[in-house]
Amino acid sequence: MDGKENRSVGLVLEGGGTRGAYTSGVLDVFLEEKLVFPCIYGISAGACNALSYISGQKGRNFEIFYRYIRDERYLSIASLHKTGSLFGFDFIFGELSHTLLPFDYEAFFGSPTELKAGATDLNTGKAVFFGKKEMDESLVPVRASSSLPFVSPIVSWMGHELLDGGCAMPIPLEQAMQDGYEKNIVVLTRDATYKKRSRPEFPRAVLRVKYGDYPEFVRCMLERGQEYNRELELCRQAEEKEQAVVIRPSRPLTVSRYEKNPEHLKEIYLLGMKDAREKLPEIFACLESQEA
């Protein structure tokens, strides 16, 4: 077996909106190094980035945000008013993926690498993961995984009502471990100093007005800060036990999840490449330790 490929090491990708430009840089280094993983667990922007990585299209994710981040069809209030979503998913998974920067669907679905895209089930308040067998060319589970509360419509798929996977499981390392991946490579989009505040992002009253029919989802949103910090601690413990190699920004990212400046996103992309290259010795050691 190629020393850069291993069937028992998972790849875990956090979301983060346009901070996902960092993950784009990391994954392009992985493509340069021909790093192959059996399964990728992606949340929101992490799941989106995983698409071009699995299809082997180095640089495609960079081209998407660098060339189209200022396009109203990609991310804008105009898109929110027109489609109900701040991110223009009809454009992203439509014209962009089929005409402007074509996605290689054949390579994606033909790849032995599985994608587990995580979304939040509004009825249970828990994460649910969809593999490639549950996807077609519309890639609805990836779209659901990226559908942020309040600025995206609820996505119905296979009997589930879904929104952003980051609500219930922002960093899906625990899912990878439960599925049997004892060692994992984890890509975060926050630096080592970051912790989410425990106070809810949205007041309970606001959540109840919008999502009152989904009490478990309201609970999930109220506990999101604690859950995120718990998952960060799980990453730290896995690192300490040499069960994970964690790639995180080597400095705080001074952009929001809705960054519109392509040059700022390019800086983050290049930082992701730099940080990934510095972690390559650890990654190779992790892969080699699992060879049998």
PDB file of C-alpha atoms in Angstrom:
ATOM      1  CA  MET A   1       0.000   0.000   0.000  1.00  0.00           C
ATOM      2  CA  ASP A   2       1.190   3.543  -0.770  1.00  0.00           C
ATOM      3  CA  GLY A   3       2.475   5.080   2.480  1.00  0.00           C
ATOM      4  CA  LYS A   4       0.286   8.121   1.797  1.00  0.00           C
ATOM      5  CA  GLU A   5      -2.884   6.073   1.787  1.00  0.00           C
ATOM      6  CA  ASN A   6      -4.464   4.258   4.694  1.00  0.00           C
ATOM      7  CA  ARG A   7      -7.805   2.599   5.134  1.00  0.00           C
ATOM      8  CA  SER A   8      -8.120   3.220   8.856  1.00  0.00           C
ATOM      9  CA  VAL A   9      -7.464   6.970   9.234  1.00  0.00           C
ATOM     10  CA  GLY A  10     -10.417   9.331   8.859  1.00  0.00           C
ATOM     11  CA  LEU A  11     -10.470  12.955   7.769  1.00  0.00           C
ATOM     12  CA  VAL A  12     -12.662  15.364   9.760  1.00  0.00           C
ATOM     13  CA  LEU A  13     -13.537  18.833   8.414  1.00  0.00           C
ATOM     14  CA  GLU A  14     -15.099  21.617  10.479  1.00  0.00           C
ATOM     15  CA  GLY A  15     -17.340  24.212   8.809  1.00  0.00           C
ATOM     16  CA  GLY A  16     -17.159  27.963   9.261  1.00  0.00           C
ATOM     17  CA  GLY A  17     -18.695  29.638   6.209  1.00  0.00           C
ATOM     18  CA  THR A  18     -16.117  31.551   4.195  1.00  0.00           C
ATOM     19  CA  ARG A  19     -13.465  30.634   6.778  1.00  0.00           C
ATOM     20  CA  GLY A  20     -13.577  27.391   4.816  1.00  0.00           C
ATOM     21  CA  ALA A  21     -11.043  29.066   2.510  1.00  0.00           C
ATOM     22  CA  TYR A  22      -8.518  27.859   5.087  1.00  0.00           C
ATOM     23  CA  THR A  23      -9.665  24.261   4.616  1.00  0.00           C
ATOM     24  CA  SER A  24      -9.399  24.726   0.837  1.00  0.00           C
ATOM     25  CA  GLY A  25      -5.701  25.428   1.258  1.00  0.00           C
ATOM     26  CA  VAL A  26      -5.190  22.403   3.502  1.00  0.00           C
ATOM     27  CA  LEU A  27      -6.945  20.056   1.079  1.00  0.00           C
ATOM     28  CA  ASP A  28      -5.008  21.351  -1.930  1.00  0.00           C
ATOM     29  CA  VAL A  29      -1.793  20.415  -0.126  1.00  0.00           C
ATOM     30  CA  PHE A  30      -3.278  16.966   0.506  1.00  0.00           C
ATOM     31  CA  LEU A  31      -3.969  16.669  -3.231  1.00  0.00           C
ATOM     32  CA  GLU A  32      -0.399  17.725  -4.020  1.00  0.00           C
ATOM     33  CA  GLU A  33       0.858  15.009  -1.680  1.00  0.00           C
ATOM     34  CA  LYS A  34      -1.632  12.455  -3.025  1.00  0.00           C
ATOM     35  CA  LEU A  35      -3.013  11.872   0.446  1.00  0.00           C
ATOM     36  CA  VAL A  36      -5.999   9.533   0.327  1.00  0.00           C
ATOM     37  CA  PHE A  37      -8.487   8.821   3.102  1.00  0.00           C
ATOM     38  CA  PRO A  38     -11.215   6.195   3.158  1.00  0.00           C
ATOM     39  CA  CYS A  39     -13.832   8.499   4.610  1.00  0.00           C
ATOM     40  CA  ILE A  40     -14.296  12.233   5.093  1.00  0.00           C
ATOM     41  CA  TYR A  41     -16.645  13.672   7.699  1.00  0.00           C
ATOM     42  CA  GLY A  42     -17.634  17.149   6.563  1.00  0.00           C
ATOM     43  CA  ILE A  43     -19.793  19.798   8.147  1.00  0.00           C
ATOM     44  CA  SER A  44     -21.119  22.801   6.196  1.00  0.00           C
ATOM     45  CA  ALA A  45     -18.180  24.446   4.370  1.00  0.00           C
ATOM     46  CA  GLY A  46     -16.145  21.366   5.268  1.00  0.00           C
ATOM     47  CA  ALA A  47     -18.519  19.179   3.289  1.00  0.00           C
ATOM     48  CA  CYS A  48     -18.441  21.622   0.367  1.00  0.00           C
ATOM     49  CA  ASN A  49     -14.643  21.623   0.342  1.00  0.00           C
ATOM     50  CA  ALA A  50     -14.592  17.838   0.464  1.00  0.00           C
ATOM     51  CA  LEU A  51     -16.384  17.644  -2.892  1.00  0.00           C
ATOM     52  CA  SER A  52     -13.525  19.010  -4.996  1.00  0.00           C
ATOM     53  CA  TYR A  53     -10.972  17.147  -2.889  1.00  0.00           C
ATOM     54  CA  ILE A  54     -12.666  13.808  -3.539  1.00  0.00           C
ATOM     55  CA  SER A  55     -13.046  14.612  -7.260  1.00  0.00           C
ATOM     56  CA  GLY A  56      -9.330  15.482  -7.405  1.00  0.00           C
ATOM     57  CA  GLN A  57      -9.879  19.052  -8.627  1.00  0.00           C
ATOM     58  CA  LYS A  58      -7.010  20.938  -7.015  1.00  0.00           C
ATOM     59  CA  GLY A  59      -7.566  24.688  -6.950  1.00  0.00           C
ATOM     60  CA  ARG A  60     -11.279  24.523  -7.751  1.00  0.00           C
ATOM     61  CA  ASN A  61     -12.413  25.606  -4.291  1.00  0.00           C
ATOM     62  CA  PHE A  62      -9.955  28.507  -4.415  1.00  0.00           C
ATOM     63  CA  GLU A  63     -11.301  29.587  -7.801  1.00  0.00           C
ATOM     64  CA  ILE A  64     -14.870  29.438  -6.503  1.00  0.00           C
ATOM     65  CA  PHE A  65     -14.389  31.880  -3.655  1.00  0.00           C
ATOM     66  CA  TYR A  66     -11.728  34.039  -5.313  1.00  0.00           C
ATOM     67  CA  ARG A  67     -13.688  34.598  -8.503  1.00  0.00           C
ATOM     68  CA  TYR A  68     -17.268  34.514  -7.242  1.00  0.00           C
ATOM     69  CA  ILE A  69     -17.402  35.618  -3.590  1.00  0.00           C
ATOM     70  CA  ARG A  70     -18.515  39.100  -4.675  1.00  0.00           C
ATOM     71  CA  ASP A  71     -21.094  37.747  -7.108  1.00  0.00           C
ATOM     72  CA  GLU A  72     -24.571  38.450  -5.737  1.00  0.00           C
ATOM     73  CA  ARG A  73     -25.640  35.022  -6.882  1.00  0.00           C
ATOM     74  CA  TYR A  74     -23.072  33.432  -4.545  1.00  0.00           C
ATOM     75  CA  LEU A  75     -23.470  35.371  -1.276  1.00  0.00           C
ATOM     76  CA  SER A  76     -25.659  38.409  -0.773  1.00  0.00           C
ATOM     77  CA  ILE A  77     -28.696  39.959   0.835  1.00  0.00           C
ATOM     78  CA  ALA A  78     -30.173  39.983  -2.661  1.00  0.00           C
ATOM     79  CA  SER A  79     -29.876  36.198  -2.721  1.00  0.00           C
ATOM     80  CA  LEU A  80     -31.558  36.017   0.689  1.00  0.00           C
ATOM     81  CA  HIS A  81     -34.506  38.071  -0.559  1.00  0.00           C
ATOM     82  CA  LYS A  82     -34.755  36.180  -3.840  1.00  0.00           C
ATOM     83  CA  THR A  83     -34.167  32.579  -2.739  1.00  0.00           C
ATOM     84  CA  GLY A  84     -34.556  32.614   1.044  1.00  0.00           C
ATOM     85  CA  SER A  85     -30.859  31.778   1.456  1.00  0.00           C
ATOM     86  CA  LEU A  86     -27.929  34.138   2.044  1.00  0.00           C
ATOM     87  CA  PHE A  87     -25.729  31.704   0.128  1.00  0.00           C
ATOM     88  CA  GLY A  88     -27.093  31.181  -3.379  1.00  0.00           C
ATOM     89  CA  PHE A  89     -27.224  27.398  -3.387  1.00  0.00           C
ATOM     90  CA  ASP A  90     -29.218  27.247  -6.615  1.00  0.00           C
ATOM     91  CA  PHE A  91     -26.339  29.086  -8.284  1.00  0.00           C
ATOM     92  CA  ILE A  92     -23.554  27.253  -6.415  1.00  0.00           C
ATOM     93  CA  PHE A  93     -24.887  23.764  -7.113  1.00  0.00           C
ATOM     94  CA  GLY A  94     -26.364  24.787 -10.458  1.00  0.00           C
ATOM     95  CA  GLU A  95     -24.679  27.072 -12.972  1.00  0.00           C
ATOM     96  CA  LEU A  96     -21.409  27.328 -11.034  1.00  0.00           C
ATOM     97  CA  SER A  97     -20.966  23.565 -10.694  1.00  0.00           C
ATOM     98  CA  HIS A  98     -22.183  22.667 -14.171  1.00  0.00           C
ATOM     99  CA  THR A  99     -20.947  25.497 -16.398  1.00  0.00           C
ATOM    100  CA  LEU A 100     -18.664  28.108 -14.829  1.00  0.00           C
ATOM    101  CA  LEU A 101     -16.344  25.855 -12.789  1.00  0.00           C
ATOM    102  CA  PRO A 102     -17.604  22.373 -13.661  1.00  0.00           C
ATOM    103  CA  PHE A 103     -17.551  19.816 -10.888  1.00  0.00           C
ATOM    104  CA  ASP A 104     -16.340  16.355 -11.919  1.00  0.00           C
ATOM    105  CA  TYR A 105     -19.338  14.315 -10.779  1.00  0.00           C
ATOM    106  CA  GLU A 106     -17.992  11.154 -12.403  1.00  0.00           C
ATOM    107  CA  ALA A 107     -14.708  11.355 -10.489  1.00  0.00           C
ATOM    108  CA  PHE A 108     -16.522  12.175  -7.246  1.00  0.00           C
ATOM    109  CA  PHE A 109     -18.983   9.302  -7.375  1.00  0.00           C
ATOM    110  CA  GLY A 110     -16.349   6.951  -8.768  1.00  0.00           C
ATOM    111  CA  SER A 111     -13.828   7.673  -6.027  1.00  0.00           C
ATOM    112  CA  PRO A 112     -13.391   5.033  -3.300  1.00  0.00           C
ATOM    113  CA  THR A 113     -13.339   7.846  -0.728  1.00  0.00           C
ATOM    114  CA  GLU A 114     -16.649   8.125   1.073  1.00  0.00           C
ATOM    115  CA  LEU A 115     -18.145  11.457   2.115  1.00  0.00           C
ATOM    116  CA  LYS A 116     -20.283  11.701   5.213  1.00  0.00           C
ATOM    117  CA  ALA A 117     -22.000  15.083   5.097  1.00  0.00           C
ATOM    118  CA  GLY A 118     -23.468  16.027   8.459  1.00  0.00           C
ATOM    119  CA  ALA A 119     -26.663  18.044   8.873  1.00  0.00           C
ATOM    120  CA  THR A 120     -28.881  18.777  11.882  1.00  0.00           C
ATOM    121  CA  ASP A 121     -32.277  17.074  12.079  1.00  0.00           C
ATOM    122  CA  LEU A 122     -34.689  19.706  13.372  1.00  0.00           C
ATOM    123  CA  ASN A 123     -37.045  17.154  14.915  1.00  0.00           C
ATOM    124  CA  THR A 124     -34.381  15.446  17.027  1.00  0.00           C
ATOM    125  CA  GLY A 125     -31.837  18.242  17.428  1.00  0.00           C
ATOM    126  CA  LYS A 126     -29.138  15.710  16.549  1.00  0.00           C
ATOM    127  CA  ALA A 127     -26.687  15.310  13.699  1.00  0.00           C
ATOM    128  CA  VAL A 128     -27.476  12.932  10.863  1.00  0.00           C
ATOM    129  CA  PHE A 129     -24.917  11.911   8.245  1.00  0.00           C
ATOM    130  CA  PHE A 130     -25.488  11.114   4.577  1.00  0.00           C
ATOM    131  CA  GLY A 131     -23.095   9.173   2.354  1.00  0.00           C
ATOM    132  CA  LYS A 132     -22.672   9.272  -1.400  1.00  0.00           C
ATOM    133  CA  LYS A 133     -25.363   6.617  -1.816  1.00  0.00           C
ATOM    134  CA  GLU A 134     -27.862   9.146  -0.457  1.00  0.00           C
ATOM    135  CA  MET A 135     -26.772  11.797  -2.991  1.00  0.00           C
ATOM    136  CA  ASP A 136     -27.405  12.536  -6.629  1.00  0.00           C
ATOM    137  CA  GLU A 137     -26.028  15.334  -8.790  1.00  0.00           C
ATOM    138  CA  SER A 138     -28.048  17.885  -6.809  1.00  0.00           C
ATOM    139  CA  LEU A 139     -25.955  17.007  -3.705  1.00  0.00           C
ATOM    140  CA  VAL A 140     -28.852  17.904  -1.406  1.00  0.00           C
ATOM    141  CA  PRO A 141     -27.214  16.591   1.815  1.00  0.00           C
ATOM    142  CA  VAL A 142     -24.224  18.906   1.274  1.00  0.00           C
ATOM    143  CA  ARG A 143     -26.607  21.777   0.675  1.00  0.00           C
ATOM    144  CA  ALA A 144     -28.493  20.894   3.857  1.00  0.00           C
ATOM    145  CA  SER A 145     -25.232  20.688   5.789  1.00  0.00           C
ATOM    146  CA  SER A 146     -24.490  24.292   4.758  1.00  0.00           C
ATOM    147  CA  SER A 147     -27.961  25.769   5.331  1.00  0.00           C
ATOM    148  CA  LEU A 148     -27.494  28.210   8.192  1.00  0.00           C
ATOM    149  CA  PRO A 149     -30.410  28.928  10.566  1.00  0.00           C
ATOM    150  CA  PHE A 150     -32.361  32.149   9.972  1.00  0.00           C
ATOM    151  CA  VAL A 151     -30.682  32.806   6.598  1.00  0.00           C
ATOM    152  CA  SER A 152     -31.561  29.536   4.828  1.00  0.00           C
ATOM    153  CA  PRO A 153     -34.784  27.602   4.258  1.00  0.00           C
ATOM    154  CA  ILE A 154     -35.237  24.204   5.873  1.00  0.00           C
ATOM    155  CA  VAL A 155     -34.144  21.384   3.573  1.00  0.00           C
ATOM    156  CA  SER A 156     -36.309  18.255   3.386  1.00  0.00           C
ATOM    157  CA  TRP A 157     -34.449  15.071   2.473  1.00  0.00           C
ATOM    158  CA  MET A 158     -35.166  11.376   2.998  1.00  0.00           C
ATOM    159  CA  GLY A 159     -37.758  12.014   5.703  1.00  0.00           C
ATOM    160  CA  HIS A 160     -35.636  14.561   7.580  1.00  0.00           C
ATOM    161  CA  GLU A 161     -36.039  18.313   7.999  1.00  0.00           C
ATOM    162  CA  LEU A 162     -32.516  19.674   8.004  1.00  0.00           C
ATOM    163  CA  LEU A 163     -30.286  22.677   8.609  1.00  0.00           C
ATOM    164  CA  ASP A 164     -26.586  23.338   9.155  1.00  0.00           C
ATOM    165  CA  GLY A 165     -24.708  20.388  10.597  1.00  0.00           C
ATOM    166  CA  GLY A 166     -22.680  22.762  12.740  1.00  0.00           C
ATOM    167  CA  CYS A 167     -25.697  23.348  14.967  1.00  0.00           C
ATOM    168  CA  ALA A 168     -25.614  19.826  16.434  1.00  0.00           C
ATOM    169  CA  MET A 169     -22.059  18.635  15.702  1.00  0.00           C
ATOM    170  CA  PRO A 170     -19.653  21.390  14.626  1.00  0.00           C
ATOM    171  CA  ILE A 171     -16.576  19.137  14.654  1.00  0.00           C
ATOM    172  CA  PRO A 172     -17.580  15.560  13.733  1.00  0.00           C
ATOM    173  CA  LEU A 173     -14.578  13.820  15.291  1.00  0.00           C
ATOM    174  CA  GLU A 174     -16.824  11.894  17.667  1.00  0.00           C
ATOM    175  CA  GLN A 175     -18.811  10.498  14.740  1.00  0.00           C
ATOM    176  CA  ALA A 176     -15.629   9.342  13.008  1.00  0.00           C
ATOM    177  CA  MET A 177     -14.483   7.628  16.195  1.00  0.00           C
ATOM    178  CA  GLN A 178     -17.874   5.961  16.684  1.00  0.00           C
ATOM    179  CA  ASP A 179     -17.643   4.643  13.111  1.00  0.00           C
ATOM    180  CA  GLY A 180     -14.377   2.924  13.939  1.00  0.00           C
ATOM    181  CA  TYR A 181     -11.701   5.407  12.889  1.00  0.00           C
ATOM    182  CA  GLU A 182      -9.318   5.205  15.811  1.00  0.00           C
ATOM    183  CA  LYS A 183      -7.025   7.826  14.295  1.00  0.00           C
ATOM    184  CA  ASN A 184      -8.089  10.932  12.410  1.00  0.00           C
ATOM    185  CA  ILE A 185      -6.775  14.031  10.722  1.00  0.00           C
ATOM    186  CA  VAL A 186      -8.875  16.992  11.882  1.00  0.00           C
ATOM    187  CA  VAL A 187      -9.026  20.353  10.099  1.00  0.00           C
ATOM    188  CA  LEU A 188     -10.369  23.245  12.181  1.00  0.00           C
ATOM    189  CA  THR A 189     -11.089  26.812  11.095  1.00  0.00           C
ATOM    190  CA  ARG A 190     -10.386  28.442  14.461  1.00  0.00           C
ATOM    191  CA  ASP A 191      -6.978  28.939  16.062  1.00  0.00           C
ATOM    192  CA  ALA A 192      -5.847  27.261  19.292  1.00  0.00           C
ATOM    193  CA  THR A 193      -6.900  30.202  21.502  1.00  0.00           C
ATOM    194  CA  TYR A 194     -10.529  30.168  20.384  1.00  0.00           C
ATOM    195  CA  LYS A 195     -13.402  29.098  22.587  1.00  0.00           C
ATOM    196  CA  LYS A 196     -17.031  29.781  21.881  1.00  0.00           C
ATOM    197  CA  ARG A 197     -18.881  31.787  24.492  1.00  0.00           C
ATOM    198  CA  SER A 198     -21.436  29.776  26.403  1.00  0.00           C
ATOM    199  CA  ARG A 199     -24.155  32.409  25.961  1.00  0.00           C
ATOM    200  CA  PRO A 200     -26.443  31.371  23.074  1.00  0.00           C
ATOM    201  CA  GLU A 201     -25.910  33.115  19.750  1.00  0.00           C
ATOM    202  CA  PHE A 202     -29.656  33.692  19.484  1.00  0.00           C
ATOM    203  CA  PRO A 203     -32.018  34.426  22.426  1.00  0.00           C
ATOM    204  CA  ARG A 204     -34.467  31.682  23.358  1.00  0.00           C
ATOM    205  CA  ALA A 205     -37.431  33.914  22.465  1.00  0.00           C
ATOM    206  CA  VAL A 206     -36.103  34.556  18.967  1.00  0.00           C
ATOM    207  CA  LEU A 207     -35.453  30.848  18.422  1.00  0.00           C
ATOM    208  CA  ARG A 208     -38.958  29.965  19.580  1.00  0.00           C
ATOM    209  CA  VAL A 209     -40.542  32.470  17.211  1.00  0.00           C
ATOM    210  CA  LYS A 210     -38.684  31.030  14.217  1.00  0.00           C
ATOM    211  CA  TYR A 211     -38.360  27.367  15.207  1.00  0.00           C
ATOM    212  CA  GLY A 212     -41.023  26.858  17.867  1.00  0.00           C
ATOM    213  CA  ASP A 213     -42.312  23.764  16.075  1.00  0.00           C
ATOM    214  CA  TYR A 214     -38.918  22.133  16.675  1.00  0.00           C
ATOM    215  CA  PRO A 215     -38.245  22.253  20.447  1.00  0.00           C
ATOM    216  CA  GLU A 216     -35.289  19.853  20.200  1.00  0.00           C
ATOM    217  CA  PHE A 217     -33.658  22.104  17.632  1.00  0.00           C
ATOM    218  CA  VAL A 218     -34.211  25.117  19.904  1.00  0.00           C
ATOM    219  CA  ARG A 219     -32.514  23.188  22.724  1.00  0.00           C
ATOM    220  CA  CYS A 220     -29.667  22.270  20.395  1.00  0.00           C
ATOM    221  CA  MET A 221     -29.112  25.912  19.452  1.00  0.00           C
ATOM    222  CA  LEU A 222     -29.169  27.040  23.068  1.00  0.00           C
ATOM    223  CA  GLU A 223     -26.493  24.481  23.947  1.00  0.00           C
ATOM    224  CA  ARG A 224     -24.382  25.025  20.849  1.00  0.00           C
ATOM    225  CA  GLY A 225     -21.601  26.946  22.586  1.00  0.00           C
ATOM    226  CA  GLN A 226     -21.065  24.267  25.218  1.00  0.00           C
ATOM    227  CA  GLU A 227     -21.173  21.542  22.575  1.00  0.00           C
ATOM    228  CA  TYR A 228     -18.587  23.283  20.420  1.00  0.00           C
ATOM    229  CA  ASN A 229     -16.219  23.676  23.348  1.00  0.00           C
ATOM    230  CA  ARG A 230     -16.770  20.039  24.337  1.00  0.00           C
ATOM    231  CA  GLU A 231     -15.791  18.952  20.835  1.00  0.00           C
ATOM    232  CA  LEU A 232     -12.705  21.188  20.948  1.00  0.00           C
ATOM    233  CA  GLU A 233     -11.711  19.435  24.160  1.00  0.00           C
ATOM    234  CA  LEU A 234     -12.209  16.052  22.482  1.00  0.00           C
ATOM    235  CA  CYS A 235      -9.809  17.195  19.732  1.00  0.00           C
ATOM    236  CA  ARG A 236      -7.271  18.262  22.335  1.00  0.00           C
ATOM    237  CA  GLN A 237      -7.501  14.936  24.141  1.00  0.00           C
ATOM    238  CA  ALA A 238      -7.185  12.991  20.889  1.00  0.00           C
ATOM    239  CA  GLU A 239      -4.080  15.008  20.015  1.00  0.00           C
ATOM    240  CA  GLU A 240      -2.597  14.324  23.426  1.00  0.00           C
ATOM    241  CA  LYS A 241      -3.182  10.587  23.043  1.00  0.00           C
ATOM    242  CA  GLU A 242      -1.778  10.668  19.489  1.00  0.00           C
ATOM    243  CA  GLN A 243      -5.146   9.583  18.142  1.00  0.00           C
ATOM    244  CA  ALA A 244      -5.472  12.690  15.982  1.00  0.00           C
ATOM    245  CA  VAL A 245      -3.398  15.198  14.071  1.00  0.00           C
ATOM    246  CA  VAL A 246      -5.167  18.551  14.291  1.00  0.00           C
ATOM    247  CA  ILE A 247      -4.524  21.240  11.703  1.00  0.00           C
ATOM    248  CA  ARG A 248      -5.770  24.630  12.867  1.00  0.00           C
ATOM    249  CA  PRO A 249      -4.994  28.225  11.880  1.00  0.00           C
ATOM    250  CA  SER A 250      -1.593  29.217  13.280  1.00  0.00           C
ATOM    251  CA  ARG A 251      -2.982  32.679  13.950  1.00  0.00           C
ATOM    252  CA  PRO A 252      -6.502  33.998  14.590  1.00  0.00           C
ATOM    253  CA  LEU A 253      -8.545  34.436  11.425  1.00  0.00           C
ATOM    254  CA  THR A 254      -9.784  38.016  11.315  1.00  0.00           C
ATOM    255  CA  VAL A 255     -12.709  37.310   9.013  1.00  0.00           C
ATOM    256  CA  SER A 256     -16.312  36.360   9.607  1.00  0.00           C
ATOM    257  CA  ARG A 257     -18.165  33.446   8.048  1.00  0.00           C
ATOM    258  CA  TYR A 258     -19.548  35.940   5.506  1.00  0.00           C
ATOM    259  CA  GLU A 259     -16.272  37.529   4.328  1.00  0.00           C
ATOM    260  CA  LYS A 260     -16.644  39.172   0.901  1.00  0.00           C
ATOM    261  CA  ASN A 261     -13.068  40.306   0.221  1.00  0.00           C
ATOM    262  CA  PRO A 262     -11.374  37.760  -2.068  1.00  0.00           C
ATOM    263  CA  GLU A 263      -7.890  38.954  -1.112  1.00  0.00           C
ATOM    264  CA  HIS A 264      -8.583  38.313   2.568  1.00  0.00           C
ATOM    265  CA  LEU A 265      -9.814  34.838   1.675  1.00  0.00           C
ATOM    266  CA  LYS A 266      -6.718  34.241  -0.433  1.00  0.00           C
ATOM    267  CA  GLU A 267      -4.568  35.030   2.630  1.00  0.00           C
ATOM    268  CA  ILE A 268      -6.508  32.442   4.624  1.00  0.00           C
ATOM    269  CA  TYR A 269      -6.166  29.900   1.808  1.00  0.00           C
ATOM    270  CA  LEU A 270      -2.396  30.386   1.713  1.00  0.00           C
ATOM    271  CA  LEU A 271      -2.237  30.102   5.503  1.00  0.00           C
ATOM    272  CA  GLY A 272      -4.052  26.772   5.232  1.00  0.00           C
ATOM    273  CA  MET A 273      -1.451  25.560   2.743  1.00  0.00           C
ATOM    274  CA  LYS A 274       1.399  26.695   4.996  1.00  0.00           C
ATOM    275  CA  ASP A 275      -0.051  25.114   8.135  1.00  0.00           C
ATOM    276  CA  ALA A 276      -0.807  21.860   6.316  1.00  0.00           C
ATOM    277  CA  ARG A 277       2.726  21.564   4.968  1.00  0.00           C
ATOM    278  CA  GLU A 278       4.131  22.046   8.463  1.00  0.00           C
ATOM    279  CA  LYS A 279       1.930  19.194   9.705  1.00  0.00           C
ATOM    280  CA  LEU A 280       2.872  16.753   6.941  1.00  0.00           C
ATOM    281  CA  PRO A 281       5.493  14.863   9.008  1.00  0.00           C
ATOM    282  CA  GLU A 282       2.880  14.203  11.720  1.00  0.00           C
ATOM    283  CA  ILE A 283       0.304  13.187   9.135  1.00  0.00           C
ATOM    284  CA  PHE A 284       2.684  10.746   7.426  1.00  0.00           C
ATOM    285  CA  ALA A 285       3.613   9.277  10.810  1.00  0.00           C
ATOM    286  CA  CYS A 286      -0.061   8.842  11.659  1.00  0.00           C
ATOM    287  CA  LEU A 287      -0.765   7.085   8.371  1.00  0.00           C
ATOM    288  CA  GLU A 288       2.276   4.835   8.666  1.00  0.00           C
ATOM    289  CA  SER A 289       1.383   3.864  12.241  1.00  0.00           C
ATOM    290  CA  GLN A 290      -1.901   2.417  10.986  1.00  0.00           C
ATOM    291  CA  GLU A 291      -0.477   0.380   8.131  1.00  0.00           C
ATOM    292  CA  ALA A 292      -0.797  -3.349   8.499  1.00  0.00           C
TER     293      ALA A 292
END
